[in-house]
XYZ file of C-alpha atoms in Angstrom:
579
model
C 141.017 16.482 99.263
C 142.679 20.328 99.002
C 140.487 20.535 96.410
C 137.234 19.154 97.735
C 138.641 21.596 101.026
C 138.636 24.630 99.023
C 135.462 23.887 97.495
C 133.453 23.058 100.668
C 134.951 26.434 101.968
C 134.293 28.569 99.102
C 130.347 27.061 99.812
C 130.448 27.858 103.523
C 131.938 31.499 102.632
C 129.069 32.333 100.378
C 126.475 30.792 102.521
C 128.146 33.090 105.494
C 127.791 36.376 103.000
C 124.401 35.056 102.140
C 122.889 34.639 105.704
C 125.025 38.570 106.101
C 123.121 39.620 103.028
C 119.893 38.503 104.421
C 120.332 39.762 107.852
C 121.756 43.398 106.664
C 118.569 43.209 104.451
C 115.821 42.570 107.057
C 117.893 45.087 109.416
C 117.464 47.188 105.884
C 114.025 46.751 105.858
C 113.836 48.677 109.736
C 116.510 51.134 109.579
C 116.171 52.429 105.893
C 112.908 53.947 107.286
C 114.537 56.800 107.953
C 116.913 56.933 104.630
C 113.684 56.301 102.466
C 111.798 58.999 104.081
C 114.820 61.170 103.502
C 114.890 60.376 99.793
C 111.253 60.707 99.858
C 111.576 64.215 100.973
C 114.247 65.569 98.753
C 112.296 63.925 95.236
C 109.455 66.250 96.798
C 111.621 69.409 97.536
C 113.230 68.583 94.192
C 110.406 68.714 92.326
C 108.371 71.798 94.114
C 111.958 73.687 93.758
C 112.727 73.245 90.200
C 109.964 71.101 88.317
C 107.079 73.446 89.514
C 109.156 76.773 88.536
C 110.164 74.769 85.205
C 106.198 74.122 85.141
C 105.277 77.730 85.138
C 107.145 79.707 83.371
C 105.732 81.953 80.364
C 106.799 83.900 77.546
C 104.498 86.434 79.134
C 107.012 87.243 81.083
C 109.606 87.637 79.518
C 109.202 91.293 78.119
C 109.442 92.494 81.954
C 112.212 90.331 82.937
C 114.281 91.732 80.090
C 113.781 95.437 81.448
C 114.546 94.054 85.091
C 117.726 92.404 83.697
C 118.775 95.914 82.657
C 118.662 97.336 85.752
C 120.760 94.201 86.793
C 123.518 95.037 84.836
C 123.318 98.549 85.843
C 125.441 97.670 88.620
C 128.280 97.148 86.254
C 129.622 100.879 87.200
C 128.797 100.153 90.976
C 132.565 99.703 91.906
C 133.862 102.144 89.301
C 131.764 104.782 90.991
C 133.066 103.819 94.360
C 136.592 103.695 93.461
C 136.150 107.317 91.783
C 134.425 108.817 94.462
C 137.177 107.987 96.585
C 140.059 108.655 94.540
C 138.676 112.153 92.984
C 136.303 113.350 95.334
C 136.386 115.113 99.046
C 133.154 114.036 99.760
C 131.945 112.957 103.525
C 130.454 109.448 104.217
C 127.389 112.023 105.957
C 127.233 113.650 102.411
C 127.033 110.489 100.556
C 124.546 108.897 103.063
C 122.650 111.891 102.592
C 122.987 111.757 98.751
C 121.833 108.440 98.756
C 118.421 109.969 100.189
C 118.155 111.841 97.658
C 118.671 109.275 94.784
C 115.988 107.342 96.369
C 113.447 110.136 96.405
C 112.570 109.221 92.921
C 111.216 105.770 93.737
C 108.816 107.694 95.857
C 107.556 108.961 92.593
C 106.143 105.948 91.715
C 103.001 107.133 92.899
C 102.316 109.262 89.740
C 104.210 106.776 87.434
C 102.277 104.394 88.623
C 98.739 105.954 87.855
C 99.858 107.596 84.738
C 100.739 103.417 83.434
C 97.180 102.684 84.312
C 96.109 105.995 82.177
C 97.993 105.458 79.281
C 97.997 101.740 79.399
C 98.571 100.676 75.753
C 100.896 102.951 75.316
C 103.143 102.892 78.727
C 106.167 101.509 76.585
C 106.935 104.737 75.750
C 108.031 106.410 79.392
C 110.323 102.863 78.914
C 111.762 105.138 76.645
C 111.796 108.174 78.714
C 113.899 106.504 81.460
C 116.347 104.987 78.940
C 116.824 108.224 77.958
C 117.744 109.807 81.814
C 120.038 106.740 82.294
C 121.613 107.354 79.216
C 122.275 110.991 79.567
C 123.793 109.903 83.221
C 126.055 107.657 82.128
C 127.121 109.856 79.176
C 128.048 112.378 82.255
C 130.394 110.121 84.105
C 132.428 108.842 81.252
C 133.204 112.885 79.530
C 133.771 113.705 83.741
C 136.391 110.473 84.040
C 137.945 111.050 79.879
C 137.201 114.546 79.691
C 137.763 116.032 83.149
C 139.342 119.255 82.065
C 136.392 120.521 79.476
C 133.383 118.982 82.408
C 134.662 121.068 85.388
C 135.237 124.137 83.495
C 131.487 124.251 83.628
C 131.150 122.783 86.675
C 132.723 121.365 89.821
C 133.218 117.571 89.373
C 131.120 116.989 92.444
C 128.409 118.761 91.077
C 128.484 116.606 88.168
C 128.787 113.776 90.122
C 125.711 114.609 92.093
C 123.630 115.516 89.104
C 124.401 111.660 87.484
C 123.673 110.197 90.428
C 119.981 112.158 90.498
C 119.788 111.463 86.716
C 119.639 107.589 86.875
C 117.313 106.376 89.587
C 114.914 108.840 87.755
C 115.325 106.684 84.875
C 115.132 103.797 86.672
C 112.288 104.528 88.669
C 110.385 105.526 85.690
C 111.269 101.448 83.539
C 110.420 99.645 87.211
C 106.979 100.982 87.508
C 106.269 100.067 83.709
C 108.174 96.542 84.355
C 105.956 96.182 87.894
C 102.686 96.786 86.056
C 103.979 94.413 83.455
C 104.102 91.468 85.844
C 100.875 91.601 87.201
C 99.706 91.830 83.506
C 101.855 88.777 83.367
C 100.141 86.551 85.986
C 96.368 85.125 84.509
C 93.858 85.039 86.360
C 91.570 82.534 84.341
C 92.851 79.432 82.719
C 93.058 78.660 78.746
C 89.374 77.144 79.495
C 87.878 80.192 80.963
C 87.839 79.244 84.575
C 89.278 81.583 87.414
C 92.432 80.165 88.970
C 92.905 79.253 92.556
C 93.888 81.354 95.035
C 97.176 79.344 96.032
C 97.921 79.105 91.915
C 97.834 82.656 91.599
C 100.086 83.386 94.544
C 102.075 80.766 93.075
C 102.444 82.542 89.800
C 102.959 85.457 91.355
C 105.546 84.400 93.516
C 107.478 82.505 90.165
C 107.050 86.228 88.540
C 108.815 87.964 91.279
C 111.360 85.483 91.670
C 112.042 85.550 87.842
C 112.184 89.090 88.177
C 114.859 89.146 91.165
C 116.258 86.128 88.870
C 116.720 88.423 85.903
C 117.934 91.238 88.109
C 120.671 88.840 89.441
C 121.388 87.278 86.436
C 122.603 91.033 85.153
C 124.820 91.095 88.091
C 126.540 87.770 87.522
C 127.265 88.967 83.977
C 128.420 92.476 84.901
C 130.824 90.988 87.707
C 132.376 88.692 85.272
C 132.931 91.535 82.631
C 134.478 93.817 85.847
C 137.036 91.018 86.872
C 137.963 91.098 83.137
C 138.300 94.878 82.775
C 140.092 95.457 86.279
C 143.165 92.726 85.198
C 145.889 93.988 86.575
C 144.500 97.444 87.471
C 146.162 97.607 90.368
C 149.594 98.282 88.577
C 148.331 100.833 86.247
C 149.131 104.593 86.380
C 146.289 106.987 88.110
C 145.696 108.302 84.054
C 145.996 104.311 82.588
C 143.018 103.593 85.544
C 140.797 106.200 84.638
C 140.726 105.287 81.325
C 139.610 102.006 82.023
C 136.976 103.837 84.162
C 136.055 105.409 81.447
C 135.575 102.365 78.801
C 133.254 100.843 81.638
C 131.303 103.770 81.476
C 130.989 103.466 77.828
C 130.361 99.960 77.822
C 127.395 100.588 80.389
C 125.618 102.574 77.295
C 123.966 99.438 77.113
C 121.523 99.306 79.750
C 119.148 101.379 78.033
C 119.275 99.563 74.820
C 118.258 96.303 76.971
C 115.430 98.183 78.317
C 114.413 99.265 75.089
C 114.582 95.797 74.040
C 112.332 94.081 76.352
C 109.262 96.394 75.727
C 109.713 96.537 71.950
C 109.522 92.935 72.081
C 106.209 92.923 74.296
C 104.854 95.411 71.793
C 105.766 93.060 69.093
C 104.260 90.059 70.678
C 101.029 91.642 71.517
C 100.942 92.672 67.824
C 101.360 89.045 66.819
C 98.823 87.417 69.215
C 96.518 90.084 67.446
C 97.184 89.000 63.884
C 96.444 85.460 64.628
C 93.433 86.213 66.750
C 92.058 88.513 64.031
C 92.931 85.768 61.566
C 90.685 83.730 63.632
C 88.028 86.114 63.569
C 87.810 87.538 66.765
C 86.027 90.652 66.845
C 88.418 93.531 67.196
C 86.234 95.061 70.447
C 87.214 92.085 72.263
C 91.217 91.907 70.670
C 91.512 95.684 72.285
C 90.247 94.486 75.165
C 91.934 91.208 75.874
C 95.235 92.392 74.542
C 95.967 96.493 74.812
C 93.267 97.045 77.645
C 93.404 96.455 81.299
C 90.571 94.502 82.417
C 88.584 97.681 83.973
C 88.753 101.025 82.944
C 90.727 103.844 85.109
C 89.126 107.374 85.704
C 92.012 109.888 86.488
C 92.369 109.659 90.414
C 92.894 113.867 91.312
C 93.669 112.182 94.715
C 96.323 110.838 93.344
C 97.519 112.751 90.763
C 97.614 116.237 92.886
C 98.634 114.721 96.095
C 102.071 113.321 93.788
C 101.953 116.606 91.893
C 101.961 118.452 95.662
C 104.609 115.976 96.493
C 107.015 117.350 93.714
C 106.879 120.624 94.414
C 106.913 120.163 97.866
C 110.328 118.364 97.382
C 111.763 120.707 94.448
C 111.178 123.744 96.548
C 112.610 122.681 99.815
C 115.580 120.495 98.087
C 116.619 123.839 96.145
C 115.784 126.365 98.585
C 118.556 125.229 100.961
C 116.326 124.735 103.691
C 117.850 123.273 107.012
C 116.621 119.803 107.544
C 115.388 119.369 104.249
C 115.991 116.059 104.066
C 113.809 115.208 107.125
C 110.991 117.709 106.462
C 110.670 115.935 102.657
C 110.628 112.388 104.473
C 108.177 113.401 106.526
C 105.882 115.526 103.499
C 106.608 112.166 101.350
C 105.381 109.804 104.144
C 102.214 111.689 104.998
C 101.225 111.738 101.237
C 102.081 108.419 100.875
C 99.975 107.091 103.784
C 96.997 109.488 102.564
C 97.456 107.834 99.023
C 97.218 104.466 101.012
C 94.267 105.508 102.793
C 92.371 106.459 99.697
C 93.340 103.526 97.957
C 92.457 101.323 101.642
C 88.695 101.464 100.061
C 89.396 99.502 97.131
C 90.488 96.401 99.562
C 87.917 93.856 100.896
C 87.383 95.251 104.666
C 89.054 91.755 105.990
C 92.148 92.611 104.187
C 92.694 95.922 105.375
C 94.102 94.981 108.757
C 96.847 92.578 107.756
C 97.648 94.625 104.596
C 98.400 97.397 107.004
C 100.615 95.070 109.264
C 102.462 93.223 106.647
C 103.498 97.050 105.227
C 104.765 97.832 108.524
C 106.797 94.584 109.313
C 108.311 95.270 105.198
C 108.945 99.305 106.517
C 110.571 98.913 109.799
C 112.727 95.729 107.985
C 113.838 97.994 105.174
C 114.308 101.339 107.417
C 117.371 99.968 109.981
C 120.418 101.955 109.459
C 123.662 100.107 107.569
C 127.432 101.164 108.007
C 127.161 103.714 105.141
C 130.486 104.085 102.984
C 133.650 103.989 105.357
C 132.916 100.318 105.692
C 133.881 100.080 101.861
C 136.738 102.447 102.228
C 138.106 100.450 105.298
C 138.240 97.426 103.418
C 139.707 98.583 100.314
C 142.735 101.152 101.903
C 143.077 99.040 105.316
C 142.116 95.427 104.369
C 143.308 95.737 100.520
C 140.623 94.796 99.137
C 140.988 95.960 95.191
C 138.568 96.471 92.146
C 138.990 93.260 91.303
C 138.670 91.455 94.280
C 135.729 93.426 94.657
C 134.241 92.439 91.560
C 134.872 88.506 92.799
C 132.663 89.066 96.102
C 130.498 90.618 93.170
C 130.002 87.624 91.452
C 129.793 85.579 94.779
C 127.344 87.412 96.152
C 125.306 87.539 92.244
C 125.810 83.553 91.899
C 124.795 82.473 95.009
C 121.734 84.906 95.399
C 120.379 83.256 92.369
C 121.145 79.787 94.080
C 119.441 80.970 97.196
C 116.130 82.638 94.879
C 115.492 79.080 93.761
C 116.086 76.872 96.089
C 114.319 79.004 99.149
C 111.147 79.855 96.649
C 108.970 77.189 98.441
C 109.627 78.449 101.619
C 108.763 82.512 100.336
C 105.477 80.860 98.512
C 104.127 79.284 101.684
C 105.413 81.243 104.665
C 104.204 84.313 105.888
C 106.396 87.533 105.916
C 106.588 87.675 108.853
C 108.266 84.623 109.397
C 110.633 84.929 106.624
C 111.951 88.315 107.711
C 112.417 87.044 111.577
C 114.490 85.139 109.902
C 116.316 87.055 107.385
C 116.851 89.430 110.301
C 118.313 86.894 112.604
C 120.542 85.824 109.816
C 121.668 89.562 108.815
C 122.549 89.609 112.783
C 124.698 87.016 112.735
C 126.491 87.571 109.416
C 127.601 91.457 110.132
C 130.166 89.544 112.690
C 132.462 88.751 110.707
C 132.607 92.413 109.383
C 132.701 93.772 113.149
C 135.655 90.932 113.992
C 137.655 92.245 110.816
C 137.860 95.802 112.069
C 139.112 94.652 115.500
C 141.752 92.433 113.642
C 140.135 88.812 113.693
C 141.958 88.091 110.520
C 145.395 88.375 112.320
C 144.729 86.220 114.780
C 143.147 83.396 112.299
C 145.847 83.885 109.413
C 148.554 82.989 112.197
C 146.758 80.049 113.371
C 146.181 78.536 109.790
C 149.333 79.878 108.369
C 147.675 82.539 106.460
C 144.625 80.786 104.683
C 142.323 82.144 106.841
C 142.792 85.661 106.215
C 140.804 89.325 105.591
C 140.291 88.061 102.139
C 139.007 84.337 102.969
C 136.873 85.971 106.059
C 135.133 87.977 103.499
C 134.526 85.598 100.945
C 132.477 82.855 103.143
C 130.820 85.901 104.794
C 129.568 87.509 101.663
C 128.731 83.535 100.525
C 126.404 83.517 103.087
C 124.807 86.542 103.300
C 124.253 86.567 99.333
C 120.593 85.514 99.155
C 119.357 87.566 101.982
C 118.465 90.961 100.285
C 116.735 89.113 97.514
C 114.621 87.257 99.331
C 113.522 89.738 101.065
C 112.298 91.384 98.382
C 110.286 88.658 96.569
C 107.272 88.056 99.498
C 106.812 91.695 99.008
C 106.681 92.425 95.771
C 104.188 88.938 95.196
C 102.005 90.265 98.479
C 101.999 93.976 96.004
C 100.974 92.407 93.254
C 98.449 90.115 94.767
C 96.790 91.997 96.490
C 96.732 94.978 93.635
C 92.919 96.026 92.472
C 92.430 94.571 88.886
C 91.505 98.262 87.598
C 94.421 99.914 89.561
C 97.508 97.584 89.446
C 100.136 99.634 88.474
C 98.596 102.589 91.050
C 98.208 100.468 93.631
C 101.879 98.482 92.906
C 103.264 102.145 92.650
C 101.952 103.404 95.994
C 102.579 100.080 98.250
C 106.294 100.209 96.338
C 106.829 103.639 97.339
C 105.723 103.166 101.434
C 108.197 100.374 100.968
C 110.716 102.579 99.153
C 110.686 105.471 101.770
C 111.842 103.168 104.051
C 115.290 102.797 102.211
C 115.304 106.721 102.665
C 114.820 106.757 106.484
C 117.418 104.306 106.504
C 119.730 106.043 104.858
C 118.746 109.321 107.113
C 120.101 107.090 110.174
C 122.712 106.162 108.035
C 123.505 109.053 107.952
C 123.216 110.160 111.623
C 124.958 107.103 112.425
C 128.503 109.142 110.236
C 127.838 111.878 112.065
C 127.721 110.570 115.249
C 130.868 108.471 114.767
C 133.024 110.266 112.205
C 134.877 107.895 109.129
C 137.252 109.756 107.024
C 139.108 108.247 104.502
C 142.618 110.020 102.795
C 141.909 112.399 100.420
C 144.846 113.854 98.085
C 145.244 116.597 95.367
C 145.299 114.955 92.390
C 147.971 117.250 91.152
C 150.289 117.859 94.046
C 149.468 114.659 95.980
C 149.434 116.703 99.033
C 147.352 115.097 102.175
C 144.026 117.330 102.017
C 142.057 114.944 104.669
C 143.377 112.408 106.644
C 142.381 109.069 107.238
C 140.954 107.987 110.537
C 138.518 104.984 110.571
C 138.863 104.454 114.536
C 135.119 104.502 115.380
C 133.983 102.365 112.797
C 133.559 99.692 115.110
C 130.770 101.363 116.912
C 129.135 102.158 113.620
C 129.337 98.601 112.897
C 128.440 97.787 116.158
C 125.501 100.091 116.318
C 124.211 99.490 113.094
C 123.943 95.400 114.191
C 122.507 95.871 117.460
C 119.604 98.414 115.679
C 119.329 95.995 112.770
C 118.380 93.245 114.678
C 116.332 94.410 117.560
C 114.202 96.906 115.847
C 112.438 94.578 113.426
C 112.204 92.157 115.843
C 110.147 94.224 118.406
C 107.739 95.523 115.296
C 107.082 92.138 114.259
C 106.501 91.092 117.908
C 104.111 94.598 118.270
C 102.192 93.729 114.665
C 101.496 89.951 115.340
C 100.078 90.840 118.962
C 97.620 93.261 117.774
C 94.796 93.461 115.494
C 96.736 94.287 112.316
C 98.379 90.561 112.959
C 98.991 88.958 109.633
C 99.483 85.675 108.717
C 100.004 86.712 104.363
C-alpha cells in the first residue's frame, strides 16, 4: 500500500509538472514574443557589427593602416612630454595653448601635400619618407635635451628646443597622413572583380570600414604604447629627479620607432603593387593598362596654380608673420589660412555635382563649429597630477582605458556612423561630451571627498576618473570617422588626395581656433602650476589653480551650446544635410 502510495504520487507529481510544463509553454508561446524579437535583434546587430566588418576587410588596406598605426603609437611620449614640461619648463598654460596653434598649422598644409600626392602619384611613398625623417629628427631632440641637457642648452634655451620638436613632428606627421588619406580612397573599389560599378550604400560602406580601420589602427597604437608606459613608469614615483629623466629619456629612444613603422607600411604597398604586376604581366596584360590599373590614378591631374600658389601664398604668409613677431599673429594667420582655405574650397566647389554643393557646405560647417569649441587647455592636467595625485603611471592606465574602450566603441557604434547622418551623430556626441566634463567640474570643487567618505574611500578622485574617462573613450573617435568617410566619398576620382587635403584642412583649422579660445579662455582665468629651479629648488612661480572651475565651467557651457545652435542654424536652411 506505501508503496502503491508513493507510486500513485510520484504519477500525480509528474502529471502536475507536466500540465505546469504545458501551461508555462503556451504562456511561452505569448510572452517570448518579446524575448524572441530581442534575440532576433541582437543576431542582426551581431552580424552587421562584426560579420559585415569581418566581410570587408582587404589587404588593400593594410599598407595605410600600418602608417596610421604609427602615428598611434606616437602618443607613447604624450605623458613624458607633459610630465617634462612641467617639471623643467616655466612655460604658461596661454603659451602652450598658443603653441598648440602653432603645431597644428601644419595640418593646414595639407592643401599642397595633398595636390603634390595627386602629381607625383606613383611615387608619393617617398614624402612617407620625408616625414619619417622630421619625426625622427624631433624625437632625436627631446631625448639629447632630457640625457644631454648640459651640451643642448649651451646652444640653446631648453624651451627653445622644446618648441622647435614640437614644430618638427606634426610636420612630419602631416606630411605621412595626407599620403595615408590618399591611400584609403585608393583603397576603396569602385567596380567589382566582374567589372560592374558598386552601389552607392556599398561604397559608403567600404568607406566607412576604411576609416574605422584607420581610427582602429590609430587606437590600436595607443593600446600598445599605454601598456609599454605602465611598464616603463614602475615605480617612478620613488625615483630620484636624475633616475626619472633617464627613464624619460629611454622612452624617447624607444619612440625612434615610429618612423620605421611608417616606413614599413608604404614599402610594403610598393612591394605589393610590384607583385600584383608580375602576376598580371605573367598573365599577359598589356603593360599600358598594368600602369594604369596599378601606379596611375584613374584620371590624370594637370598642376592646379590655384592651388599650388594660393598654399605657396599661404606659407609665406605664415613664415613671415610667425617670425616677424607681429602682434596677433596667431589670429591674423587663422584668418589668412581660413580665407585661402575657403577660396581653395570654392575652386574645388566646381568639381561637385550642383545638388551636392549645398549639403557639402553644411555638413563642413556642423564638422567646423564641432571641432572649434574651446577645451580646459593644460592646468586641467596639472591639477590632477599635483592636486589630485594622479602619477605617470596612473596616467598611462586612463591611457589604456581610454585606447581599449575607444576601439570597443569604433566597432560596436560603426552601424550607427554608416547609416546616420552627421548631424545626428554629433548632436549626440555633443550631448554626451556635456554630460561627461561633470565629473571633471565636481572633482575640482571636491566631489571626491564627499563620495570617498560615504563609500569608505572606494569612490574616490582616482575611481571618479576612471568610469569618467570609460565613458567618454569612444567619443573623439567617432567623431572623426563620419568625416573622414563623407571626405573620401565625396572626393573627385581625378583629385582625391587634393580634394581629401583641402576638406581635411577646413576641418583641421578648426582644432586651431579652438585652441585660440583655448587659449583666451587661460588668459581670462589664469592657471599656474609650481615651478622650481632645478638646481636650488627655490619657488620661481607659485601654484594657484583657483579659477579652474570657471574654465571648466566655461569651456562646458560653450562646448555644448555652440554646436548645438549651428546644427539647429544648418538643418533650417538651405545648406540642410541629411549625409
Amino acid at each position: 500500500m506505501r508503496r502503491r502510495f508513493g507510486f500513485e504520487a510520484s504519477k500525480t507529481t509528474v502529471m502536475h509538472l507536466f500540465r505546469t510544463w504545458q501551461t508555462l509553454r503556451r504562456a511561452g508561446a505569448a510572452i517570448g514574443i518579446v524575448p524572441a524579437a530581442a534575440a532576433a535583434a541582437i543576431a542582426v546587430w551581431f552580424r552587421v557589427t562584426f560579420v559585415d566588418l569581418a566581410r570587408n576587410l582587404r589587404w588593400s588596406y593594410l599598407p595605410p593602416l600600418m602608417v596610421y598605426f604609427a602615428a598611434g603609437i606616437s602618443s607613447l611620449t604624450a605623458i613624458v612630454g607633459t610630465f617634462f614640461v612641467k617639471d623643467y619648463l616655466g612655460l604658461s598654460a596661454a603659451f602652450l595653448a598658443g603653441l598648440t596653434f602653432w603645431a597644428g598649422i601644419p595640418w593646414a598644409l595639407k592643401m599642397p601635400l595633398g595636390h603634390l600626392v595627386d602629381l607625383i602619384w606613383r611615387w608619393k611613398a617617398l614624402l612617407v619618407w620625408l616625414g619619417a625623417g622630421l619625426i625622427a629628427t624631433s624625437i632625436a631632440i627631446m631625448y639629447a635635451l632630457i640625457a644631454h641637457t648640459g651640451a643642448m642648452t649651451a646652444i640653446m634655451p631648453a624651451g627653445a628646443w622644446y618648441v622647435l620638436a614640437a614644430l618638427l613632428a606634426p610636420s612630419g606627421y602631416v606630411v605621412q597622413d595626407v599620403v595615408a588619406d590618399a591611400m584609403t580612397v585608393e583603397a576603396v573599389p569602385a567596380f567589382d572583380a566582374h567589372g560592374n560599378k558598386l552601389a552607392e550604400a556599398d561604397v559608403k560602406a567600404m568607406h566607412t570600414t576604411m576609416q574605422t580601420l584607420g581610427r582602429f589602427a590609430i587606437i590600436s597604437g595607443t593600446v600598445a604604447v599605454a601598456f609599454v608606459n605602465i611598464v616603463m613608469f614602475e615605480g617612478v614615483e620613488t625615483l630620484e629627479p636624475a633616475q626619472t629623466a633617464a627613464v624619460y629619456a629611454d622612452i624617447y629612444l624607444l619612440a625612434l620607432i615610429i618612423p620605421v613603422v611608417s616606413v614599413a607600411g608604404v614599402t610594403l604597398g610598393s612591394l605589393t603593387q610590384r607583385r600584383r604586376a608580375r602576376r598580371l604581366r605573367a598573365k599577359g596584360v598589356d603593360e599600358d593598362k598594368i600602369e594604369a590599373d596599378l601606379f596611375a590614378p584613374p584620371e590624370k591631374t594637370e598642376p592646379n596654380w590655384w592651388i599650388l600658389g594660393g598654399s605657396a601664398a599661404f606659407v609665406a604668409f605664415t613664415i613671415a608673420t610667425g617670425l616677424g613677431d607681429v602682434p596677433y599673429a596667431q589670429e591674423i594667420i587663422f584668418l589668412g589660412s581660413m580665407a585661402i582655405v575657403l577660396f581653395l574650397i570654392r575652386r574645388l566647389m566646381a568639381e561637385i555635382a550642383p545638388d551636392l554643393r549645398g549639403p557639402l557646405v553644411g555638413t563642413a560647417v556642423i564638422i567646423f563649429v564641432f571641432r572649434a569649441v574651446p577645451l580646459p587647455g593644460p592646468g586641467a592636467t596639472w591639477f590632477q597630477i599635483d592636486v589630485l595625485r594622479f602619477d605617470q603611471q596612473f596616467i598611462s592606465v586612463l591611457s589604456l582605458i581610454t585606447s581599449v574602450l575607444t576601439l570597443v566603441g569604433l566597432v560596436v557604434l560603426r552601424p550607427l556612423m554608416a547609416h546616420r547622418s552627421i548631424a545626428y551623430i554629433v548632436v549626440l556626441l555633443t550631448i554626451a561630451a556635456g554630460v561627461l566634463s561633470l565629473p571633471n567640474i565636481g572633482l575640482f570643487y571636491g566631489v571626491h571627498h564627499w563620495t570617498a567618505a560615504w563609500t569608505g574611500g572606494l569612490v574616490d578622485a582616482h575611481f571618479i576618473a576612471i568610469i569618467d574617462t570609460a565613458l567618454e573613450s569612444p567619443l573623439g573617435q567617432v567623431a572623426m570617422i563620419p568625416m573622414l568617410a563623407w571626405i573620401a566619398r565625396n572626393a573627385p576620382a581625378n583629385l582625391k588626395a587634393t580634394f581629401f587635403a583641402v576638406m581635411a584642412s577646413f576641418t583641421n583649422l578648426a582644432l586651431s581656433a579652438s585652441s585660440l579660445l583655448t587659449k583666451y579662455l587661460n588668459q581670462v582665468f589664469t592657471v599656474t602650476r609650481e615651478v622650481a629651479d632645478p638646481s636650488t629648488g627655490a619657488i620661481k612661480v607659485a601654484a594657484d589653480y583657483s579659477e579652474l572651475g570657471w574654465i571648466l565651467i566655461s569651456a562646458t557651457i560653450v562646448g555644448v551650446a555652440v554646436p548645438l545652435a549651428a546644427i539647429a542654424m544648418v538643418q533650417n536652411s538651405r545648406l540642410r544635410t541629411e549625409q
